[in-house]
PDB file of C-alpha atoms and ligand atoms in Angstrom:
ATOM      1  CA  UNK A   1     -47.288 -49.825  23.051  1.00 56.00           C
ATOM      2  CA  UNK A   2     -45.409 -47.817  25.588  1.00 64.00           C
ATOM      3  CA  UNK A   3     -43.689 -44.654  24.434  1.00 64.00           C
ATOM      4  CA  UNK A   4     -40.308 -43.837  25.681  1.00 69.00           C
ATOM      5  CA  UNK A   5     -39.902 -40.153  26.934  1.00 68.00           C
ATOM      6  CA  UNK A   6     -36.390 -38.936  27.694  1.00 70.00           C
ATOM      7  CA  UNK A   7     -34.350 -35.810  27.481  1.00 71.00           C
ATOM      8  CA  UNK A   8     -33.135 -37.236  23.869  1.00 71.00           C
ATOM      9  CA  UNK A   9     -36.672 -37.803  22.365  1.00 72.00           C
ATOM     10  CA  UNK A  10     -38.065 -34.098  23.402  1.00 75.00           C
ATOM     11  CA  UNK A  11     -37.704 -32.007  20.530  1.00 84.00           C
ATOM     12  CA  UNK A  12     -37.076 -28.753  22.229  1.00 88.00           C
ATOM     13  CA  UNK A  13     -37.013 -26.731  19.047  1.00 92.00           C
ATOM     14  CA  UNK A  14     -40.356 -27.843  18.102  1.00 93.00           C
ATOM     15  CA  UNK A  15     -41.993 -26.711  21.673  1.00 95.00           C
ATOM     16  CA  UNK A  16     -40.148 -23.551  20.743  1.00 95.00           C
ATOM     17  CA  UNK A  17     -41.768 -23.238  17.635  1.00 96.00           C
ATOM     18  CA  UNK A  18     -45.282 -24.067  18.625  1.00 97.00           C
ATOM     19  CA  UNK A  19     -44.604 -21.201  21.572  1.00 97.00           C
ATOM     20  CA  UNK A  20     -43.628 -18.829  19.233  1.00 97.00           C
ATOM     21  CA  UNK A  21     -46.379 -19.453  16.412  1.00 97.00           C
ATOM     22  CA  UNK A  22     -49.141 -19.261  18.986  1.00 97.00           C
ATOM     23  CA  UNK A  23     -47.453 -16.815  21.241  1.00 97.00           C
ATOM     24  CA  UNK A  24     -48.518 -18.776  24.205  1.00 97.00           C
ATOM     25  CA  UNK A  25     -46.299 -20.672  26.927  1.00 97.00           C
ATOM     26  CA  UNK A  26     -47.601 -24.573  26.474  1.00 97.00           C
ATOM     27  CA  UNK A  27     -45.672 -25.424  29.878  1.00 96.00           C
ATOM     28  CA  UNK A  28     -48.100 -23.369  31.729  1.00 97.00           C
ATOM     29  CA  UNK A  29     -50.816 -26.147  31.293  1.00 98.00           C
ATOM     30  CA  UNK A  30     -51.242 -28.160  34.221  1.00 98.00           C
ATOM     31  CA  UNK A  31     -53.444 -30.846  32.419  1.00 97.00           C
ATOM     32  CA  UNK A  32     -56.503 -30.116  34.398  1.00 97.00           C
ATOM     33  CA  UNK A  33     -59.131 -31.377  31.304  1.00 97.00           C
ATOM     34  CA  UNK A  34     -61.053 -28.192  31.600  1.00 97.00           C
ATOM     35  CA  UNK A  35     -60.473 -27.385  27.351  1.00 97.00           C
ATOM     36  CA  UNK A  36     -62.017 -30.642  26.452  1.00 96.00           C
ATOM     37  CA  UNK A  37     -64.673 -30.550  28.943  1.00 96.00           C
ATOM     38  CA  UNK A  38     -65.606 -27.141  27.168  1.00 97.00           C
ATOM     39  CA  UNK A  39     -64.718 -28.483  23.570  1.00 97.00           C
ATOM     40  CA  UNK A  40     -67.965 -28.824  21.021  1.00 97.00           C
ATOM     41  CA  UNK A  41     -65.624 -31.225  18.932  1.00 96.00           C
ATOM     42  CA  UNK A  42     -64.210 -33.185  21.517  1.00 95.00           C
ATOM     43  CA  UNK A  43     -66.727 -36.540  20.920  1.00 95.00           C
ATOM     44  CA  UNK A  44     -65.002 -36.716  17.550  1.00 93.00           C
ATOM     45  CA  UNK A  45     -61.724 -36.468  18.815  1.00 95.00           C
ATOM     46  CA  UNK A  46     -59.526 -39.348  19.300  1.00 92.00           C
ATOM     47  CA  UNK A  47     -57.054 -37.350  21.156  1.00 94.00           C
ATOM     48  CA  UNK A  48     -58.429 -34.781  23.651  1.00 96.00           C
ATOM     49  CA  UNK A  49     -56.859 -31.084  23.673  1.00 96.00           C
ATOM     50  CA  UNK A  50     -55.418 -31.767  27.531  1.00 96.00           C
ATOM     51  CA  UNK A  51     -53.409 -34.776  25.932  1.00 96.00           C
ATOM     52  CA  UNK A  52     -52.327 -32.789  22.785  1.00 96.00           C
ATOM     53  CA  UNK A  53     -51.166 -30.231  25.268  1.00 96.00           C
ATOM     54  CA  UNK A  54     -49.363 -32.874  27.281  1.00 96.00           C
ATOM     55  CA  UNK A  55     -47.609 -34.338  23.853  1.00 95.00           C
ATOM     56  CA  UNK A  56     -46.570 -30.766  23.102  1.00 95.00           C
ATOM     57  CA  UNK A  57     -45.041 -30.244  26.283  1.00 95.00           C
ATOM     58  CA  UNK A  58     -42.947 -33.414  25.665  1.00 94.00           C
ATOM     59  CA  UNK A  59     -42.114 -32.300  22.329  1.00 93.00           C
ATOM     60  CA  UNK A  60     -43.398 -35.241  20.576  1.00 93.00           C
ATOM     61  CA  UNK A  61     -43.315 -33.668  17.169  1.00 91.00           C
ATOM     62  CA  UNK A  62     -44.320 -36.502  14.580  1.00 89.00           C
ATOM     63  CA  UNK A  63     -46.754 -37.867  16.822  1.00 91.00           C
ATOM     64  CA  UNK A  64     -48.757 -34.536  17.152  1.00 91.00           C
ATOM     65  CA  UNK A  65     -48.153 -33.980  13.151  1.00 88.00           C
ATOM     66  CA  UNK A  66     -50.065 -37.200  12.600  1.00 89.00           C
ATOM     67  CA  UNK A  67     -52.938 -36.565  14.762  1.00 92.00           C
ATOM     68  CA  UNK A  68     -56.305 -35.485  13.583  1.00 91.00           C
ATOM     69  CA  UNK A  69     -56.998 -33.266  16.588  1.00 93.00           C
ATOM     70  CA  UNK A  70     -55.847 -29.870  14.833  1.00 92.00           C
ATOM     71  CA  UNK A  71     -57.771 -30.496  11.930  1.00 92.00           C
ATOM     72  CA  UNK A  72     -61.162 -31.370  13.888  1.00 93.00           C
ATOM     73  CA  UNK A  73     -60.837 -28.170  16.049  1.00 95.00           C
ATOM     74  CA  UNK A  74     -63.252 -25.698  14.860  1.00 93.00           C
ATOM     75  CA  UNK A  75     -61.628 -22.581  16.101  1.00 93.00           C
ATOM     76  CA  UNK A  76     -64.457 -21.733  18.170  1.00 95.00           C
ATOM     77  CA  UNK A  77     -62.447 -20.357  21.363  1.00 96.00           C
ATOM     78  CA  UNK A  78     -64.471 -22.341  23.933  1.00 97.00           C
ATOM     79  CA  UNK A  79     -61.227 -23.916  25.440  1.00 97.00           C
ATOM     80  CA  UNK A  80     -59.573 -20.522  25.106  1.00 97.00           C
ATOM     81  CA  UNK A  81     -61.982 -18.826  27.687  1.00 97.00           C
ATOM     82  CA  UNK A  82     -62.574 -21.618  29.869  1.00 97.00           C
ATOM     83  CA  UNK A  83     -58.837 -22.553  30.579  1.00 98.00           C
ATOM     84  CA  UNK A  84     -57.899 -21.435  34.192  1.00 98.00           C
ATOM     85  CA  UNK A  85     -53.863 -20.800  33.292  1.00 97.00           C
ATOM     86  CA  UNK A  86     -55.379 -18.394  30.526  1.00 97.00           C
ATOM     87  CA  UNK A  87     -53.860 -20.525  27.586  1.00 98.00           C
ATOM     88  CA  UNK A  88     -55.252 -19.563  24.044  1.00 98.00           C
ATOM     89  CA  UNK A  89     -55.497 -23.257  23.326  1.00 97.00           C
ATOM     90  CA  UNK A  90     -57.325 -22.298  19.730  1.00 96.00           C
ATOM     91  CA  UNK A  91     -54.075 -20.768  18.841  1.00 97.00           C
ATOM     92  CA  UNK A  92     -51.830 -23.803  19.565  1.00 97.00           C
ATOM     93  CA  UNK A  93     -54.188 -25.681  17.493  1.00 96.00           C
ATOM     94  CA  UNK A  94     -53.479 -23.203  14.706  1.00 95.00           C
ATOM     95  CA  UNK A  95     -50.057 -23.332  15.226  1.00 96.00           C
ATOM     96  CA  UNK A  96     -49.913 -27.469  14.901  1.00 95.00           C
ATOM     97  CA  UNK A  97     -52.134 -26.985  11.780  1.00 93.00           C
ATOM     98  CA  UNK A  98     -49.455 -24.541  10.613  1.00 92.00           C
ATOM     99  CA  UNK A  99     -46.578 -26.799  11.052  1.00 91.00           C
ATOM    100  CA  UNK A 100     -48.120 -29.451   9.033  1.00 90.00           C
ATOM    101  CA  UNK A 101     -49.157 -27.042   6.298  1.00 89.00           C
ATOM    102  CA  UNK A 102     -45.664 -25.627   6.113  1.00 88.00           C
ATOM    103  CA  UNK A 103     -44.519 -29.167   4.965  1.00 86.00           C
ATOM    104  CA  UNK A 104     -46.603 -28.526   1.872  1.00 83.00           C
ATOM    105  CA  UNK A 105     -49.110 -31.060   3.116  1.00 81.00           C
ATOM    106  CA  UNK A 106     -52.613 -30.022   2.319  1.00 84.00           C
ATOM    107  CA  UNK A 107     -55.554 -31.613   4.080  1.00 83.00           C
ATOM    108  CA  UNK A 108     -58.071 -31.351   1.181  1.00 83.00           C
ATOM    109  CA  UNK A 109     -57.072 -30.816  -2.716  1.00 86.00           C
ATOM    110  CA  UNK A 110     -59.173 -27.935  -4.101  1.00 85.00           C
ATOM    111  CA  UNK A 111     -58.768 -29.937  -7.478  1.00 86.00           C
ATOM    112  CA  UNK A 112     -60.167 -33.005  -6.205  1.00 88.00           C
ATOM    113  CA  UNK A 113     -63.324 -31.624  -5.161  1.00 89.00           C
ATOM    114  CA  UNK A 114     -66.396 -32.951  -6.906  1.00 90.00           C
ATOM    115  CA  UNK A 115     -67.864 -29.996  -9.442  1.00 90.00           C
ATOM    116  CA  UNK A 116     -71.210 -30.246  -7.751  1.00 91.00           C
ATOM    117  CA  UNK A 117     -69.808 -29.859  -4.136  1.00 88.00           C
ATOM    118  CA  UNK A 118     -68.058 -26.653  -5.347  1.00 88.00           C
ATOM    119  CA  UNK A 119     -71.330 -25.176  -7.214  1.00 91.00           C
ATOM    120  CA  UNK A 120     -73.223 -26.011  -4.089  1.00 92.00           C
ATOM    121  CA  UNK A 121     -71.204 -25.105  -0.997  1.00 90.00           C
ATOM    122  CA  UNK A 122     -71.283 -21.263  -0.237  1.00 91.00           C
ATOM    123  CA  UNK A 123     -68.250 -19.412  -1.139  1.00 90.00           C
ATOM    124  CA  UNK A 124     -67.442 -18.306   2.285  1.00 90.00           C
ATOM    125  CA  UNK A 125     -67.369 -22.166   3.730  1.00 88.00           C
ATOM    126  CA  UNK A 126     -64.794 -22.768   0.337  1.00 89.00           C
ATOM    127  CA  UNK A 127     -62.386 -19.954   1.053  1.00 88.00           C
ATOM    128  CA  UNK A 128     -62.297 -20.417   4.910  1.00 87.00           C
ATOM    129  CA  UNK A 129     -61.804 -24.237   4.464  1.00 86.00           C
ATOM    130  CA  UNK A 130     -58.966 -23.640   1.710  1.00 88.00           C
ATOM    131  CA  UNK A 131     -57.554 -21.154   4.425  1.00 86.00           C
ATOM    132  CA  UNK A 132     -57.736 -23.445   7.215  1.00 87.00           C
ATOM    133  CA  UNK A 133     -56.740 -26.549   5.143  1.00 87.00           C
ATOM    134  CA  UNK A 134     -54.256 -25.960   2.563  1.00 87.00           C
ATOM    135  CA  UNK A 135     -50.837 -24.687   2.281  1.00 83.00           C
TER     136      UNK A 135
HETATM  137  S1  SF4 B 201     -57.805 -26.102  30.411  1.00 61.87           S
HETATM  138 FE1  SF4 B 201     -55.917 -25.189  29.986  1.00 61.87          FE
HETATM  139  S2  SF4 B 201     -54.470 -26.146  31.791  1.00 61.87           S
HETATM  140 FE2  SF4 B 201     -56.520 -26.974  31.561  1.00 61.87          FE
HETATM  141  S3  SF4 B 201     -55.646 -28.514  30.167  1.00 61.87           S
HETATM  142 FE3  SF4 B 201     -56.806 -27.601  29.262  1.00 61.87          FE
HETATM  143  S4  SF4 B 201     -55.045 -25.846  28.304  1.00 61.87           S
HETATM  144 FE4  SF4 B 201     -54.367 -26.938  30.032  1.00 61.87          FE
HETATM  145  S1  SF4 B 202     -61.275 -24.154  19.659  1.00 61.87           S
HETATM  146 FE1  SF4 B 202     -60.734 -26.108  18.816  1.00 61.87          FE
HETATM  147  S2  SF4 B 202     -60.137 -27.255  20.730  1.00 61.87           S
HETATM  148 FE2  SF4 B 202     -60.781 -25.239  21.605  1.00 61.87          FE
HETATM  149  S3  SF4 B 202     -62.816 -25.558  22.091  1.00 61.87           S
HETATM  150 FE3  SF4 B 202     -63.161 -25.152  20.088  1.00 61.87          FE
HETATM  151  S4  SF4 B 202     -62.750 -26.731  18.901  1.00 61.87           S
HETATM  152 FE4  SF4 B 202     -62.176 -27.299  20.687  1.00 61.87          FE
END
């Protein structure tokens, strides 16, 4: 299905929020795709980082917040160190996650984790998982 983009559909407030939260200027992205090539998680991403950046530039808030890419990002910073425009894409991904969590949407519910998994998983993995995935 074709997506219609016009001045009316572009959410400028959303773009501003992403820029503020990430301390980056997403308009700097010129769509080279280097980030996706460097990303160790790209094989499992249905929407690659380059496309996310374009969607962010177009202020496509609802579509972006529905996508899994931000959650699949491992915050490894490989994109950040390779971006020819110096964009810290890992921070942009973090900003996308924050905007979902600020709607009180948890990606995992700690109370629903199986007791056996809680016993066996390293505590540090649990804590970092909760930090990233819960509001
Ligand atoms: S590497 Fe940088 S400039 Fe290239 S697509 Fe990714 S974010 Fe944009
Ligand atoms: S920080 Fe996220 S998007 Fe960037 S290379 Fe690592 S996993 Fe991929």
